[in-house]
Amino acid sequence: GAVVSQHPSWVICKSGTSVKIECRSLDFQATTMFWYRQFPKQSLMLMATSNEGSKATYEQGVEKDKFLINHASLTLSTLTVTSAHPEDSSFYICSARDITGSNSPLHFGNGTRLTVT
Amino acid sequence: GQNIDQPTEMTATEGAIVQINCTYQTSGFNGLFWYQQHAGEAPTFLSYNVLDGLEEKGRFSSFLSRSKGYSYLLLKELQMKDSASYLCAVTTSGTYKYIFGTGTRLKVLA
């Protein structure tokens, strides 16, 4: 089955630093990847749609200069949280869909728990 | 805009049947998906509906009525390990983005 690998699983950083999260599709190609964040006991909130070879599409209210997304290849998207603050502490999850099916299920990475101190 | 609603919490007994509802209002509906998520883990895919009717998959079934903007996930023969959050998600035509509902936390009691 399709596997999405996300790294790191958890990270603790100091306020003001930047953190990069990687999302890789291991056995399929993904022109589109999605980045979500999730606060405790809440649902997944879509942050942005990452498109291979072009700019990401951000959801309303998500700062594109703070959450930098790069989708340089068909198997890798990265999310960089720049100048992180404690309120950015959250669970970040990436997901991808098999290139062959636009209505196929999303495959999720295992998530990255970010704690900003 | 888009709106996807689910009950916040439900409790059921081991061995019982539980139905988790999801109502949605979206423009350009494409499909509806159900995911299970255990605390601290990524969601895992359970089922999806594109057309009206019931889709059965072992102990899990999902139903869709597009005219009513309504779906439910039915879990039979509940087990303790079914205690988790259940998320419904809708994809819309054109963007194929997944928009998740508020999620339902299910507790299965012995």
Coordinates of C-alpha atoms in Angstrom, one line a residue:
Chain A
G1 CA 0.0 0.0 0.0
A2 CA 0.9 3.6 -0.3
V3 CA 3.3 4.9 2.4
V4 CA 3.9 8.5 3.4
S5 CA 7.0 9.1 5.6
Q6 CA 7.1 12.2 7.7
H7 CA 10.2 13.4 9.6
P8 CA 10.9 14.2 12.4
S9 CA 8.3 12.6 14.6
W10 CA 8.7 15.2 17.3
V11 CA 10.8 18.3 17.7
I12 CA 11.4 20.8 20.5
C13 CA 12.8 24.1 19.6
K14 CA 13.4 27.5 21.1
S15 CA 11.2 30.5 20.3
G16 CA 12.5 32.4 17.3
T17 CA 14.1 29.4 15.6
S18 CA 12.9 27.7 12.4
V19 CA 11.9 24.1 12.0
K20 CA 11.7 22.0 8.8
I21 CA 9.4 19.1 8.5
E22 CA 9.8 16.6 5.6
C23 CA 7.1 14.6 3.9
R24 CA 7.9 11.8 1.5
S25 CA 5.8 9.5 -0.6
L26 CA 7.8 6.3 -0.6
D27 CA 6.2 4.1 -3.2
F28 CA 4.1 6.4 -5.3
Q29 CA 4.3 9.8 -6.9
A30 CA 2.3 12.7 -5.5
T31 CA 1.8 15.9 -7.5
T32 CA -0.2 17.2 -4.6
M33 CA 0.4 17.0 -0.9
F34 CA -1.6 18.5 1.9
W35 CA -0.4 19.9 5.2
Y36 CA -2.6 19.9 8.2
R37 CA -2.3 21.0 11.8
Q38 CA -4.2 19.6 14.7
F39 CA -4.6 21.0 18.2
P40 CA -5.4 18.6 21.1
K41 CA -8.9 17.1 20.9
Q42 CA -9.6 19.0 17.7
S43 CA -9.9 17.9 14.1
L44 CA -7.5 18.4 11.3
M45 CA -7.2 21.9 9.9
L46 CA -6.0 22.2 6.4
M47 CA -3.2 24.7 6.2
A48 CA -2.1 24.5 2.6
T49 CA -2.0 22.4 -0.6
S50 CA 1.5 21.8 -1.8
N51 CA 1.8 21.5 -5.6
E52 CA 4.9 20.0 -7.2
G53 CA 6.8 22.5 -9.2
S54 CA 4.6 25.5 -8.3
K55 CA 3.6 27.6 -5.4
A56 CA 1.6 26.2 -2.6
T57 CA -2.0 27.3 -2.1
Y58 CA -2.7 28.5 1.5
E59 CA -6.0 28.4 3.3
Q60 CA -7.5 31.6 4.6
G61 CA -5.8 32.7 7.8
V62 CA -2.6 30.8 7.3
E63 CA 0.5 33.0 6.9
K64 CA 2.4 31.9 3.9
D65 CA 5.6 33.8 5.0
K66 CA 5.5 31.9 8.3
F67 CA 4.8 28.4 7.0
L68 CA 7.0 28.0 4.0
I69 CA 6.2 25.1 1.7
N70 CA 8.4 23.6 -0.9
H71 CA 7.4 20.7 -3.2
A72 CA 10.6 20.2 -5.3
S73 CA 9.9 16.7 -6.5
L74 CA 7.0 14.3 -7.0
T75 CA 8.0 12.5 -3.7
L76 CA 9.0 15.3 -1.4
S77 CA 7.3 18.3 0.2
T78 CA 8.7 20.3 3.1
L79 CA 7.1 22.6 5.6
T80 CA 9.3 25.1 7.4
V81 CA 7.9 26.9 10.4
T82 CA 9.9 30.1 10.5
S83 CA 10.5 32.1 13.7
A84 CA 8.5 29.7 15.7
H85 CA 6.6 30.8 18.8
P86 CA 4.9 28.8 21.5
E87 CA 1.5 29.3 19.9
D88 CA 2.9 27.3 16.9
S89 CA 3.2 24.2 19.1
S90 CA 0.9 21.7 17.5
F91 CA 0.7 18.3 15.7
Y92 CA 1.5 18.8 12.0
I93 CA 0.5 16.1 9.6
C94 CA 1.2 15.8 5.9
S95 CA -0.8 13.7 3.5
A96 CA -0.7 12.7 -0.2
R97 CA -2.9 11.1 -2.7
D98 CA -1.8 8.6 -5.3
I99 CA -1.2 10.4 -8.5
T100 CA -3.5 8.1 -10.4
G101 CA -6.8 8.9 -8.6
S102 CA -8.1 12.3 -7.8
N103 CA -10.7 10.8 -5.5
S104 CA -8.5 8.2 -4.0
P105 CA -8.0 8.1 -0.2
L106 CA -5.4 10.3 1.4
H107 CA -2.4 8.6 2.9
F108 CA -1.1 10.3 6.0
G109 CA 2.4 10.6 7.4
N110 CA 2.8 9.8 11.1
G111 CA 2.8 13.4 12.1
T112 CA 5.3 15.8 13.7
R113 CA 4.7 17.0 17.2
L114 CA 6.2 20.5 17.5
T115 CA 6.9 22.0 20.9
V116 CA 8.2 25.6 21.0
T117 CA 9.6 26.7 24.3
Chain B
G1 CA -18.3 28.2 2.6
Q2 CA -18.0 24.7 3.8
N3 CA -19.4 23.2 6.9
I4 CA -19.0 19.7 8.2
D5 CA -20.5 18.7 11.5
Q6 CA -20.2 15.6 13.7
P7 CA -21.2 14.9 17.3
T8 CA -18.3 15.7 19.6
E9 CA -18.4 12.6 21.8
M10 CA -20.2 9.3 21.9
T11 CA -20.0 6.4 24.4
A12 CA -21.0 2.8 23.6
T13 CA -20.6 -0.6 25.1
E14 CA -18.4 -3.4 23.9
G15 CA -20.2 -5.7 21.5
A16 CA -22.8 -3.1 20.7
I17 CA -23.5 -1.1 17.4
V18 CA -22.9 2.6 17.2
Q19 CA -23.7 5.1 14.4
I20 CA -21.7 8.2 14.0
N21 CA -23.4 10.9 11.9
C22 CA -21.8 13.5 9.6
T23 CA -23.7 16.4 8.0
Y24 CA -22.1 18.6 5.4
Q25 CA -22.7 21.7 3.4
T26 CA -20.2 22.2 0.5
S27 CA -20.1 23.5 -3.0
G28 CA -19.3 21.0 -5.6
F29 CA -19.4 17.7 -3.6
N30 CA -17.1 15.0 -4.9
G31 CA -16.8 12.3 -2.3
L32 CA -17.0 11.6 1.5
F33 CA -14.4 9.7 3.4
W34 CA -14.2 8.3 6.9
Y35 CA -11.0 8.0 8.9
Q36 CA -10.1 6.6 12.3
Q37 CA -7.5 8.4 14.5
H38 CA -6.1 7.1 17.8
A39 CA -4.7 9.8 20.1
G40 CA -1.3 11.0 19.0
E41 CA -1.4 9.1 15.8
A42 CA -2.1 9.8 12.1
P43 CA -5.6 9.1 10.7
T44 CA -6.1 5.8 9.0
F45 CA -8.6 5.4 6.1
L46 CA -11.8 3.4 6.8
S47 CA -14.1 3.9 3.9
Y48 CA -15.5 6.2 1.3
N49 CA -18.7 7.0 -0.6
V50 CA -19.1 8.7 -3.9
L51 CA -22.6 7.6 -4.7
D52 CA -25.7 7.3 -2.5
G53 CA -26.1 4.1 -0.5
L54 CA -24.4 1.8 1.9
E55 CA -20.8 0.6 1.6
E56 CA -20.0 -2.3 3.8
K57 CA -16.5 -3.3 4.9
G58 CA -16.4 -5.9 7.6
R59 CA -17.5 -4.4 10.9
F60 CA -17.6 -1.0 9.4
S61 CA -20.3 0.4 7.0
S62 CA -20.7 3.9 5.7
F63 CA -23.8 5.4 4.2
L64 CA -24.3 8.5 2.0
S65 CA -27.2 10.6 1.0
R66 CA -26.0 13.4 -1.3
S67 CA -29.4 15.1 -1.5
K68 CA -29.5 15.4 2.3
G69 CA -25.9 16.2 2.8
Y70 CA -25.7 13.4 5.2
S71 CA -23.5 10.4 6.0
Y72 CA -23.0 8.0 8.8
L73 CA -20.4 5.4 9.9
L74 CA -21.8 2.3 11.4
L75 CA -19.5 0.2 13.7
K76 CA -20.7 -3.3 14.7
E77 CA -19.5 -5.7 17.3
L78 CA -17.7 -2.9 19.1
Q79 CA -14.3 -3.7 20.6
M80 CA -12.3 -1.8 23.1
K81 CA -9.7 -0.9 20.4
D82 CA -12.4 1.0 18.5
S83 CA -12.1 3.8 21.1
A84 CA -10.7 6.6 18.9
S85 CA -11.7 9.7 17.1
Y86 CA -13.7 9.3 13.8
L87 CA -13.3 11.9 11.2
C88 CA -15.4 12.4 8.1
A89 CA -13.9 14.4 5.3
V90 CA -15.4 15.8 2.1
T91 CA -13.6 16.4 -1.2
T92 CA -14.9 19.0 -3.5
S93 CA -14.8 18.9 -7.3
G94 CA -12.1 21.1 -8.9
T95 CA -9.7 21.3 -6.0
Y96 CA -10.1 17.8 -4.6
K97 CA -9.0 19.2 -1.2
Y98 CA -10.0 17.1 1.8
I99 CA -11.9 19.2 4.4
F100 CA -12.3 17.4 7.7
G101 CA -15.3 17.5 10.0
T102 CA -15.0 18.3 13.7
G103 CA -14.4 14.7 14.6
T104 CA -16.3 12.4 17.0
R105 CA -14.5 10.9 20.0
L106 CA -15.8 7.4 20.7
K107 CA -15.4 5.7 24.0
V108 CA -16.1 2.0 24.2
L109 CA -16.8 0.7 27.6
A110 CA -16.5 -2.8 28.9

